[in-house]
Amino acid sequence: MTSPSDVAPDSALSQQDPPVEQEELVIVKETPLPWKQIAPLVAMRLAEPINFTLILPFLYKMIEDFGVADSPKDISYYASMMFMSFSFSQAITVMYWGRLSDRIGRRPVLIAGLIGTLSVSILFGVCKSFLMALLVRMAAGVFAGNAAVMKSAMAEIADDTNRSRMMALLPLTGNLGFMLGSGVGGVFSNPATQFPDLFGGSKLFIYFPYLLPCLIGSTVAAFGLVAGLFNFKETLIKPTQSVQAESANSTEGTPLLAQTVAPVKQSSMKSLLTPLVRRVMITNALMCFAFTMCEQLYPIFAATDPRDGGLGLDPRSIGLSLGLESIVVVYIQLVAYPRLERKYGVLYCYRRGLSTCIPYLVCMPFLSIIAAHLQTQAGMSSSSMPVEKIAMWVILMSLMTMRIISNVLAFTSINLMITNMAPTRADLGFMNGTQQLAMSVTRVFTPLISGSLWSWSIKHSLPFPFNSHLVWMLSAVLMATVLKLSYGIPESVNKFAADQPKPIASSEESDE
């Protein structure tokens, strides 16, 4: 027979359960962001995307000035070669930078990349031939490995409570850099013509019409270089430093790196490239292929004559269309994405990004119909023309907003998934370098494919979808394929594997 004294302890324990659950909820709160480390990282991150995209608005005109294209319809082919040269050199060097940062540290690799970016940006502004510009873009790709190294550094100063917010800062900075770079290239190219009162008498900018935006880009790189040299501290903690780092450097606002840094060796390439990693890398490469096809085609599409399936925009309008997205980026990257990721997980955000991109790809080429009608009405008195022009810009910016939403969701999520799959912190450089390699390899061939297909499609009077819609439709089909493949990725990619407890059989246990 059970006595009351036997029952009381159990009931007392059951009454204590709710407070225990509340105590666990209080423990899991976001660690304050270590801005002393984040700020210089952000400053360094801005340099690469700004210098990469500032050429987009004026590239069409620059190649036309070189005189290498037989007709305007061939300019896209030469533009694709320019993009391909950058991606080729990046692809063959990015793994080296990632592994090197795992050995000597993140800081020296980042500094070297910024010095190279600063130098080649100035050189590109003084190019007077297509061959010289091609070689300079190839040199720029050699120093474009900082993005992968920065992902590793950011992951090392984050913890489980703030990792999604901190990792979102890098693509946010990248997207802002892409848009600011496009705006700089569109507004400040050929300044002697655009700003005759300021630069009309400058022989330097008359002879080098594309130097000013490149000087602005190199200034941004110089600012990042100064921030890296004087404010950024090394994040790669070596095993011998772990105890000292925990006792001396840990604060409430700084993640305790020493708690998770163990004296482990880097894993072998074979052990890292598991079937899951390979599957995620494949979806990453295919997604990047589809995004790159449309993103690198857009400035050519926007500058092409509407009668050939383009929009007929000038460099300043192209830069404006790419730069206005920055308002949307800040909200999505800093506010919306962390909330979505915490509520639904990284994988859900990845799939939503892919699905959002498909309607953007399908609808964008139809804008050329409105642009062609506006061109026909040019020089005629038509009350509907301003309304139609406003309508075209509203539709264009709506589609560009969809593009940036999908870009933020997809690329931020894939960055987090790759970081989450690294078994140890010592392998972060390799994993992020491998991801960057996968994207760089696709970017080697994608510009040539998209440029050649665009040139071919507008030269031949073929029916839909083989006309000017061809590249956009292929990108949409490819994105739909990636979306389908993503449903084979397990939910385990939502967790940071390097900080997860791992069963280790010690030698003492085995002896027993």
Coordinates of C-alpha atoms in Angstrom, one line a residue:
M1 CA 0.0 0.0 0.0
T2 CA 1.4 3.4 -1.0
S3 CA 1.7 5.9 1.8
P4 CA 1.2 9.7 1.3
S5 CA 4.9 10.2 2.0
D6 CA 5.7 8.1 -1.0
V7 CA 3.5 10.2 -3.3
A8 CA 4.5 13.7 -2.0
P9 CA 8.0 13.8 -3.4
D10 CA 6.7 12.9 -6.9
S11 CA 4.0 15.5 -6.8
A12 CA 6.4 18.1 -5.5
L13 CA 8.8 17.4 -8.4
S14 CA 6.0 17.7 -10.9
Q15 CA 5.1 21.1 -9.5
Q16 CA 8.7 22.2 -10.0
D17 CA 8.8 21.3 -13.7
P18 CA 7.4 24.5 -15.1
P19 CA 10.0 26.7 -13.4
V20 CA 12.7 24.5 -14.8
E21 CA 11.4 25.0 -18.4
Q22 CA 11.2 28.8 -17.8
E23 CA 14.8 28.8 -16.5
E24 CA 15.9 27.1 -19.8
L25 CA 14.1 29.7 -21.8
V26 CA 15.9 32.5 -19.9
I27 CA 19.3 30.9 -20.6
V28 CA 18.8 30.9 -24.4
K29 CA 19.0 34.5 -25.3
E30 CA 20.9 36.2 -28.0
T31 CA 24.5 37.2 -27.2
P32 CA 25.2 40.9 -27.9
L33 CA 26.9 41.4 -31.2
P34 CA 30.7 42.0 -30.9
W35 CA 30.7 45.2 -33.0
K36 CA 34.4 45.9 -32.5
Q37 CA 35.1 42.8 -34.7
I38 CA 32.1 43.1 -36.9
A39 CA 32.6 46.7 -38.0
P40 CA 36.0 46.2 -39.6
L41 CA 34.8 43.0 -41.2
V42 CA 31.9 44.9 -42.8
A43 CA 34.3 47.6 -43.9
M44 CA 36.5 45.0 -45.6
R45 CA 33.5 43.2 -47.1
L46 CA 32.3 46.3 -48.9
A47 CA 35.4 46.6 -51.1
E48 CA 34.9 43.5 -53.2
P49 CA 31.2 43.8 -54.3
I50 CA 31.6 47.6 -55.0
N51 CA 34.6 47.1 -57.2
F52 CA 33.0 44.1 -58.9
T53 CA 29.7 45.8 -59.9
L54 CA 30.8 49.4 -60.5
I55 CA 31.7 48.3 -64.1
L56 CA 28.2 46.9 -64.9
P57 CA 26.5 50.2 -65.9
F58 CA 29.3 51.3 -68.2
L59 CA 30.6 48.0 -69.5
Y60 CA 28.4 48.0 -72.6
K61 CA 29.6 51.5 -73.5
M62 CA 33.2 50.7 -72.6
I63 CA 33.3 47.7 -74.9
E64 CA 31.7 49.8 -77.6
D65 CA 34.4 52.4 -77.2
F66 CA 37.1 49.7 -77.5
G67 CA 35.8 49.0 -81.0
V68 CA 36.2 45.2 -80.9
A69 CA 32.5 44.3 -81.6
D70 CA 31.4 44.1 -85.2
S71 CA 27.9 45.2 -84.2
P72 CA 26.0 46.2 -81.0
K73 CA 24.4 42.7 -81.0
D74 CA 27.9 41.2 -80.5
I75 CA 28.8 43.3 -77.4
S76 CA 27.2 40.8 -75.0
Y77 CA 29.7 38.2 -76.2
Y78 CA 32.7 40.4 -75.3
A79 CA 31.1 41.4 -72.0
S80 CA 30.7 37.7 -71.1
M81 CA 34.4 37.2 -71.7
M82 CA 35.1 40.0 -69.2
F83 CA 33.0 38.3 -66.6
M84 CA 34.4 34.9 -67.4
S85 CA 38.1 36.1 -66.9
F86 CA 37.3 37.3 -63.4
S87 CA 35.5 34.1 -62.4
F88 CA 38.2 31.8 -64.0
S89 CA 41.0 33.3 -61.9
Q90 CA 38.8 33.4 -58.8
A91 CA 38.0 29.7 -59.3
I92 CA 41.6 28.5 -59.4
T93 CA 42.7 30.6 -56.4
V94 CA 39.8 30.7 -53.9
M95 CA 40.5 27.3 -52.4
Y96 CA 44.1 28.3 -51.8
W97 CA 43.0 31.4 -49.9
G98 CA 40.6 29.4 -47.8
R99 CA 43.1 26.7 -46.8
L100 CA 45.8 29.3 -46.3
S101 CA 43.6 31.2 -43.8
D102 CA 43.1 28.0 -41.9
R103 CA 46.8 27.8 -41.4
I104 CA 48.2 31.3 -41.0
G105 CA 45.0 33.1 -39.9
R106 CA 42.1 35.1 -41.4
R107 CA 43.6 38.6 -41.0
P108 CA 46.7 38.3 -43.2
V109 CA 44.7 36.7 -46.0
L110 CA 42.1 39.5 -45.9
I111 CA 44.8 42.2 -45.9
A112 CA 46.5 40.7 -49.0
G113 CA 43.1 40.5 -50.8
L114 CA 42.3 44.2 -50.1
I115 CA 45.7 45.4 -51.3
G116 CA 45.2 43.5 -54.6
T117 CA 41.6 44.8 -55.0
L118 CA 42.7 48.3 -54.5
S119 CA 45.5 48.1 -57.1
V120 CA 43.5 46.4 -59.9
S121 CA 40.6 48.7 -59.5
I122 CA 42.8 51.7 -60.4
L123 CA 44.3 49.8 -63.3
F124 CA 40.9 49.0 -64.8
G125 CA 40.0 52.7 -64.9
V126 CA 43.0 53.4 -67.2
C127 CA 42.4 50.5 -69.6
K128 CA 42.3 51.6 -73.3
S129 CA 42.0 48.2 -75.0
F130 CA 39.8 45.2 -74.6
L131 CA 42.9 42.9 -74.0
M132 CA 44.2 45.1 -71.2
A133 CA 40.8 45.2 -69.5
L134 CA 40.5 41.5 -69.8
L135 CA 43.9 40.9 -68.1
V136 CA 43.1 43.3 -65.3
R137 CA 39.8 41.6 -64.6
M138 CA 41.6 38.3 -64.5
A139 CA 44.0 39.8 -61.9
A140 CA 41.0 41.1 -59.9
G141 CA 39.7 37.5 -59.7
V142 CA 42.9 36.4 -58.1
F143 CA 42.3 38.6 -55.1
A144 CA 38.6 37.9 -54.9
G145 CA 38.8 35.2 -52.2
N146 CA 38.0 37.4 -49.2
A147 CA 34.3 36.5 -49.1
A148 CA 34.9 32.9 -48.1
V149 CA 37.5 33.9 -45.5
M150 CA 35.1 36.4 -44.0
K151 CA 32.4 33.8 -43.6
S152 CA 34.9 31.7 -41.6
A153 CA 35.9 34.7 -39.4
M154 CA 32.2 35.7 -38.8
A155 CA 31.4 32.1 -37.8
E156 CA 34.3 32.1 -35.3
I157 CA 33.1 35.2 -33.5
A158 CA 29.5 34.1 -33.4
D159 CA 27.7 31.6 -31.2
D160 CA 24.4 29.6 -31.5
T161 CA 22.3 32.5 -30.2
N162 CA 23.4 35.2 -32.7
R163 CA 24.9 33.2 -35.6
S164 CA 22.0 33.7 -38.1
R165 CA 22.0 37.5 -37.4
M166 CA 25.7 37.8 -37.7
M167 CA 26.0 35.6 -40.8
A168 CA 23.3 37.7 -42.4
L169 CA 25.5 40.8 -42.1
L170 CA 27.9 39.6 -44.7
P171 CA 25.4 39.0 -47.5
L172 CA 23.7 42.3 -46.4
T173 CA 27.0 44.1 -46.9
G174 CA 27.6 42.3 -50.1
N175 CA 24.2 43.2 -51.5
L176 CA 24.6 46.8 -50.4
G177 CA 28.0 46.8 -52.1
F178 CA 26.6 45.4 -55.3
M179 CA 24.0 48.2 -55.4
L180 CA 26.3 51.0 -54.3
G181 CA 28.8 49.8 -56.9
S182 CA 26.3 49.9 -59.6
G183 CA 25.2 53.4 -58.6
V184 CA 28.8 54.6 -58.5
G185 CA 29.5 53.2 -62.0
G186 CA 26.3 54.6 -63.5
V187 CA 26.5 58.1 -61.9
F188 CA 30.3 58.8 -62.1
S189 CA 31.3 57.2 -65.4
N190 CA 32.3 59.7 -68.1
P191 CA 32.2 62.6 -65.7
A192 CA 33.4 65.1 -68.2
T193 CA 30.1 64.7 -70.1
Q194 CA 27.8 64.1 -67.1
F195 CA 29.2 66.8 -64.9
P196 CA 30.7 69.4 -67.4
D197 CA 30.8 72.1 -64.7
L198 CA 33.1 70.1 -62.5
F199 CA 35.0 67.8 -64.8
G200 CA 34.5 69.3 -68.3
G201 CA 38.0 70.8 -68.4
S202 CA 39.7 67.7 -66.9
K203 CA 42.0 66.1 -69.6
L204 CA 42.5 63.1 -67.2
F205 CA 38.8 62.2 -67.1
I206 CA 38.3 63.0 -70.8
Y207 CA 41.0 60.6 -71.8
F208 CA 40.0 58.0 -69.1
P209 CA 36.2 58.4 -69.0
Y210 CA 35.8 55.4 -66.6
L211 CA 38.6 56.2 -64.1
L212 CA 36.5 58.2 -61.6
P213 CA 34.2 55.3 -60.5
C214 CA 37.3 53.1 -60.3
L215 CA 39.0 55.6 -58.1
I216 CA 36.0 55.7 -55.8
G217 CA 36.0 51.9 -55.7
S218 CA 39.7 51.8 -54.8
T219 CA 39.0 54.4 -52.0
V220 CA 36.5 52.0 -50.5
A221 CA 39.1 49.2 -50.6
A222 CA 41.7 51.5 -49.0
F223 CA 39.2 52.3 -46.2
G224 CA 38.6 48.6 -45.6
L225 CA 42.4 48.0 -45.6
V226 CA 42.9 50.6 -42.9
A227 CA 40.1 49.1 -40.8
G228 CA 41.6 45.6 -41.2
L229 CA 45.1 46.7 -40.3
F230 CA 44.2 48.7 -37.2
N231 CA 40.9 47.4 -35.8
F232 CA 40.4 43.8 -36.8
K233 CA 41.8 41.1 -34.5
E234 CA 42.6 37.6 -35.6
T235 CA 39.7 35.2 -35.1
L236 CA 41.4 31.9 -35.7
I237 CA 42.3 30.7 -32.2
K238 CA 44.9 28.0 -32.1
P239 CA 44.8 25.2 -29.6
T240 CA 47.6 26.6 -27.5
Q241 CA 45.7 29.9 -27.1
S242 CA 42.3 28.4 -26.0
V243 CA 42.8 28.6 -22.2
Q244 CA 44.2 32.1 -22.3
A245 CA 41.4 33.3 -24.6
E246 CA 38.7 32.1 -22.3
S247 CA 40.2 33.6 -19.1
A248 CA 41.5 36.9 -20.4
N249 CA 39.3 37.9 -23.4
S250 CA 35.8 36.6 -22.6
T251 CA 33.1 39.2 -21.9
E252 CA 29.4 39.1 -21.7
G253 CA 29.2 40.5 -25.2
T254 CA 31.8 38.2 -26.7
P255 CA 31.2 34.5 -27.6
L256 CA 33.4 32.2 -25.7
L257 CA 35.5 30.8 -28.5
A258 CA 37.8 28.9 -26.2
Q259 CA 34.9 26.8 -25.0
T260 CA 34.5 25.2 -28.4
V261 CA 38.1 25.4 -29.8
A262 CA 39.7 22.0 -29.4
P263 CA 43.2 20.8 -30.4
V264 CA 41.9 19.0 -33.5
K265 CA 43.6 18.6 -36.9
Q266 CA 41.9 19.6 -40.1
S267 CA 39.7 16.9 -41.5
S268 CA 40.7 15.3 -44.8
M269 CA 39.0 16.4 -48.0
K270 CA 37.4 12.9 -48.4
S271 CA 35.8 12.9 -44.9
L272 CA 34.5 16.4 -45.4
L273 CA 32.8 15.8 -48.8
T274 CA 30.1 13.6 -47.5
P275 CA 27.0 12.8 -49.7
L276 CA 25.0 15.5 -47.9
V277 CA 27.8 18.1 -48.4
R278 CA 28.0 17.1 -52.1
R279 CA 24.3 17.4 -52.5
V280 CA 24.2 20.9 -51.0
M281 CA 27.2 22.0 -53.0
I282 CA 25.4 20.8 -56.2
T283 CA 22.3 22.8 -55.4
N284 CA 24.5 25.7 -54.6
A285 CA 26.3 25.6 -57.9
L286 CA 23.2 25.2 -59.9
M287 CA 21.5 28.0 -58.1
C288 CA 24.5 30.2 -58.6
F289 CA 24.5 29.3 -62.3
A290 CA 20.9 30.4 -62.7
F291 CA 21.3 33.6 -60.7
T292 CA 24.5 34.5 -62.6
M293 CA 22.9 34.0 -66.0
C294 CA 20.2 36.6 -65.3
E295 CA 22.3 38.9 -63.1
Q296 CA 25.2 39.3 -65.5
L297 CA 22.8 39.5 -68.4
Y298 CA 20.7 42.3 -66.8
P299 CA 23.0 45.3 -67.6
I300 CA 23.4 44.1 -71.2
F301 CA 19.6 43.4 -71.5
A302 CA 18.9 46.9 -70.0
A303 CA 21.3 48.6 -72.4
T304 CA 20.1 46.7 -75.5
D305 CA 17.8 48.5 -78.0
P306 CA 14.1 47.6 -77.2
R307 CA 13.7 46.5 -80.8
D308 CA 16.2 43.8 -80.1
G309 CA 14.4 42.7 -76.8
G310 CA 16.1 45.1 -74.3
L311 CA 15.1 48.2 -72.4
G312 CA 17.3 50.8 -74.0
L313 CA 18.4 52.4 -70.7
D314 CA 21.5 54.6 -70.4
P315 CA 24.3 53.9 -67.9
R316 CA 22.8 56.2 -65.2
S317 CA 19.4 54.6 -65.4
I318 CA 20.9 51.1 -65.3
G319 CA 22.9 52.1 -62.1
L320 CA 19.7 53.6 -60.7
S321 CA 17.7 50.5 -61.3
L322 CA 20.3 48.4 -59.5
G323 CA 20.9 50.9 -56.7
L324 CA 17.3 51.5 -55.5
E325 CA 17.1 48.0 -54.1
S326 CA 19.3 48.9 -51.2
I327 CA 16.3 50.1 -49.1
V328 CA 14.7 46.7 -49.4
V329 CA 18.0 44.8 -48.7
V330 CA 18.5 46.4 -45.3
Y331 CA 15.1 45.4 -44.0
I332 CA 15.1 41.9 -45.4
Q333 CA 18.6 41.1 -44.3
L334 CA 18.6 42.6 -40.8
V335 CA 15.0 42.3 -39.8
A336 CA 13.0 39.8 -41.9
Y337 CA 15.6 37.1 -42.5
P338 CA 16.7 36.5 -38.8
R339 CA 13.0 36.2 -37.8
L340 CA 12.2 33.8 -40.6
E341 CA 15.3 31.7 -39.8
R342 CA 14.6 31.5 -36.1
K343 CA 11.0 30.5 -36.7
Y344 CA 11.3 28.2 -39.7
G345 CA 14.9 27.3 -40.1
V346 CA 17.6 27.8 -42.7
L347 CA 16.3 25.2 -45.2
Y348 CA 12.8 26.8 -45.3
C349 CA 14.3 30.2 -46.1
Y350 CA 16.4 28.6 -48.8
R351 CA 13.4 27.1 -50.5
R352 CA 11.4 30.3 -50.3
G353 CA 14.3 32.2 -51.9
L354 CA 14.4 29.8 -54.8
S355 CA 10.6 29.9 -55.4
T356 CA 10.5 33.7 -55.3
C357 CA 13.1 34.0 -58.0
I358 CA 11.1 32.0 -60.6
P359 CA 8.3 34.6 -61.4
Y360 CA 11.0 37.3 -61.6
L361 CA 12.8 35.4 -64.3
V362 CA 9.7 34.6 -66.3
C363 CA 8.3 38.2 -66.2
M364 CA 11.4 40.3 -66.7
P365 CA 11.9 40.0 -70.5
F366 CA 8.2 41.0 -71.1
L367 CA 9.2 44.6 -70.1
S368 CA 10.9 45.1 -73.5
I369 CA 7.4 45.3 -75.0
I370 CA 6.7 48.4 -73.0
A371 CA 10.1 49.8 -73.7
A372 CA 9.7 49.2 -77.5
H373 CA 6.3 51.1 -77.3
L374 CA 7.9 54.0 -75.5
Q375 CA 10.7 54.1 -78.1
T376 CA 8.1 54.3 -80.9
Q377 CA 6.3 57.1 -79.1
A378 CA 9.5 59.1 -78.6
G379 CA 9.4 62.5 -80.3
M380 CA 5.6 62.3 -80.6
S381 CA 3.1 64.2 -78.5
S382 CA 1.4 61.5 -76.5
S383 CA -0.3 62.0 -73.1
S384 CA 0.0 58.2 -72.4
M385 CA 3.8 58.2 -72.7
P386 CA 4.6 59.5 -69.2
V387 CA 2.1 57.1 -67.7
E388 CA 3.6 54.1 -69.6
K389 CA 7.1 55.1 -68.6
I390 CA 6.1 55.3 -65.0
A391 CA 4.4 52.0 -65.3
M392 CA 7.5 50.4 -66.8
W393 CA 9.6 51.7 -63.9
V394 CA 7.1 50.5 -61.3
I395 CA 7.0 47.0 -62.8
L396 CA 10.8 47.0 -63.2
M397 CA 11.5 48.0 -59.6
S398 CA 8.9 45.5 -58.4
L399 CA 10.6 42.7 -60.3
M400 CA 14.0 43.9 -59.0
T401 CA 12.6 43.8 -55.5
M402 CA 11.6 40.2 -56.0
R403 CA 15.1 39.5 -57.3
I404 CA 16.7 40.9 -54.2
I405 CA 14.3 39.1 -51.8
S406 CA 15.1 35.8 -53.5
N407 CA 18.8 36.6 -53.6
V408 CA 18.9 37.4 -49.8
L409 CA 16.9 34.4 -48.8
A410 CA 18.8 31.9 -51.0
F411 CA 22.4 33.1 -50.6
T412 CA 22.2 33.8 -46.9
S413 CA 20.7 30.4 -46.3
I414 CA 23.2 28.5 -48.4
N415 CA 26.0 30.3 -46.6
L416 CA 24.6 29.3 -43.2
M417 CA 24.0 25.7 -44.4
I418 CA 27.6 25.3 -45.6
T419 CA 28.9 26.8 -42.3
N420 CA 26.6 24.6 -40.3
M421 CA 27.9 21.4 -42.0
A422 CA 31.5 22.0 -41.0
P423 CA 32.3 19.3 -38.5
T424 CA 34.9 21.5 -36.6
R425 CA 35.9 25.1 -36.6
A426 CA 39.2 24.1 -38.1
D427 CA 37.4 23.1 -41.3
L428 CA 35.4 26.3 -41.7
G429 CA 38.0 27.7 -44.2
F430 CA 37.9 24.6 -46.3
M431 CA 34.1 24.4 -46.4
N432 CA 33.5 28.1 -47.2
G433 CA 36.4 27.9 -49.7
T434 CA 34.8 24.9 -51.4
Q435 CA 31.5 26.7 -51.6
Q436 CA 33.2 29.7 -53.2
L437 CA 35.0 27.4 -55.6
A438 CA 31.7 25.8 -56.6
M439 CA 30.2 29.2 -57.3
S440 CA 33.3 30.5 -59.1
V441 CA 33.4 27.5 -61.4
T442 CA 29.9 28.1 -62.5
R443 CA 30.6 31.7 -63.0
V444 CA 33.5 30.8 -65.3
F445 CA 31.2 29.4 -68.0
T446 CA 27.9 31.1 -67.2
P447 CA 28.7 34.5 -68.6
L448 CA 29.9 33.1 -71.9
I449 CA 26.9 30.8 -72.1
S450 CA 24.4 33.6 -71.3
G451 CA 26.1 36.2 -73.4
S452 CA 26.4 33.9 -76.4
L453 CA 22.8 32.7 -76.1
W454 CA 21.6 36.3 -75.7
S455 CA 23.5 37.4 -78.8
W456 CA 22.2 34.4 -80.8
S457 CA 18.6 34.9 -79.7
I458 CA 18.4 38.6 -80.7
K459 CA 20.1 38.0 -84.0
H460 CA 17.5 35.4 -85.2
S461 CA 13.8 36.1 -85.5
L462 CA 12.6 32.9 -83.7
P463 CA 9.3 32.5 -81.8
F464 CA 8.9 32.4 -78.0
P465 CA 10.7 31.1 -76.0
F466 CA 13.7 31.1 -78.4
N467 CA 13.7 34.9 -78.9
S468 CA 15.0 37.4 -76.4
H469 CA 13.2 35.4 -73.6
L470 CA 15.5 32.4 -74.1
V471 CA 18.1 33.1 -71.3
W472 CA 15.5 34.1 -68.8
M473 CA 13.4 31.0 -69.4
L474 CA 16.4 28.7 -69.1
S475 CA 17.3 30.4 -65.8
A476 CA 13.7 29.9 -64.6
V477 CA 13.7 26.2 -65.5
L478 CA 17.1 25.7 -63.8
M479 CA 15.9 27.5 -60.6
A480 CA 12.8 25.2 -60.5
T481 CA 15.1 22.2 -60.8
V482 CA 17.2 23.4 -57.8
L483 CA 14.0 24.0 -55.8
K484 CA 13.0 20.3 -56.4
L485 CA 16.5 19.1 -55.4
S486 CA 16.4 21.1 -52.2
Y487 CA 13.6 18.9 -50.9
G488 CA 16.1 16.1 -50.6
I489 CA 18.2 18.1 -48.0
P490 CA 17.5 17.0 -44.4
E491 CA 16.6 19.4 -41.6
S492 CA 20.0 18.7 -39.9
V493 CA 21.5 21.6 -41.9
N494 CA 19.7 24.0 -39.6
K495 CA 22.2 23.2 -36.7
F496 CA 25.8 24.4 -36.4
A497 CA 27.6 21.0 -36.4
A498 CA 30.9 22.3 -35.0
D499 CA 29.3 23.1 -31.7
Q500 CA 27.2 20.0 -31.4
P501 CA 28.4 17.4 -28.9
K502 CA 30.2 14.5 -30.5
P503 CA 30.5 11.0 -29.0
I504 CA 34.3 10.4 -28.5
A505 CA 35.5 7.1 -27.2
S506 CA 38.6 7.8 -25.1
S507 CA 41.4 5.3 -24.7
E508 CA 40.6 4.9 -21.0
E509 CA 37.1 3.8 -21.8
S510 CA 38.2 1.4 -24.4
D511 CA 40.7 -0.2 -21.9
E512 CA 37.9 -0.7 -19.5

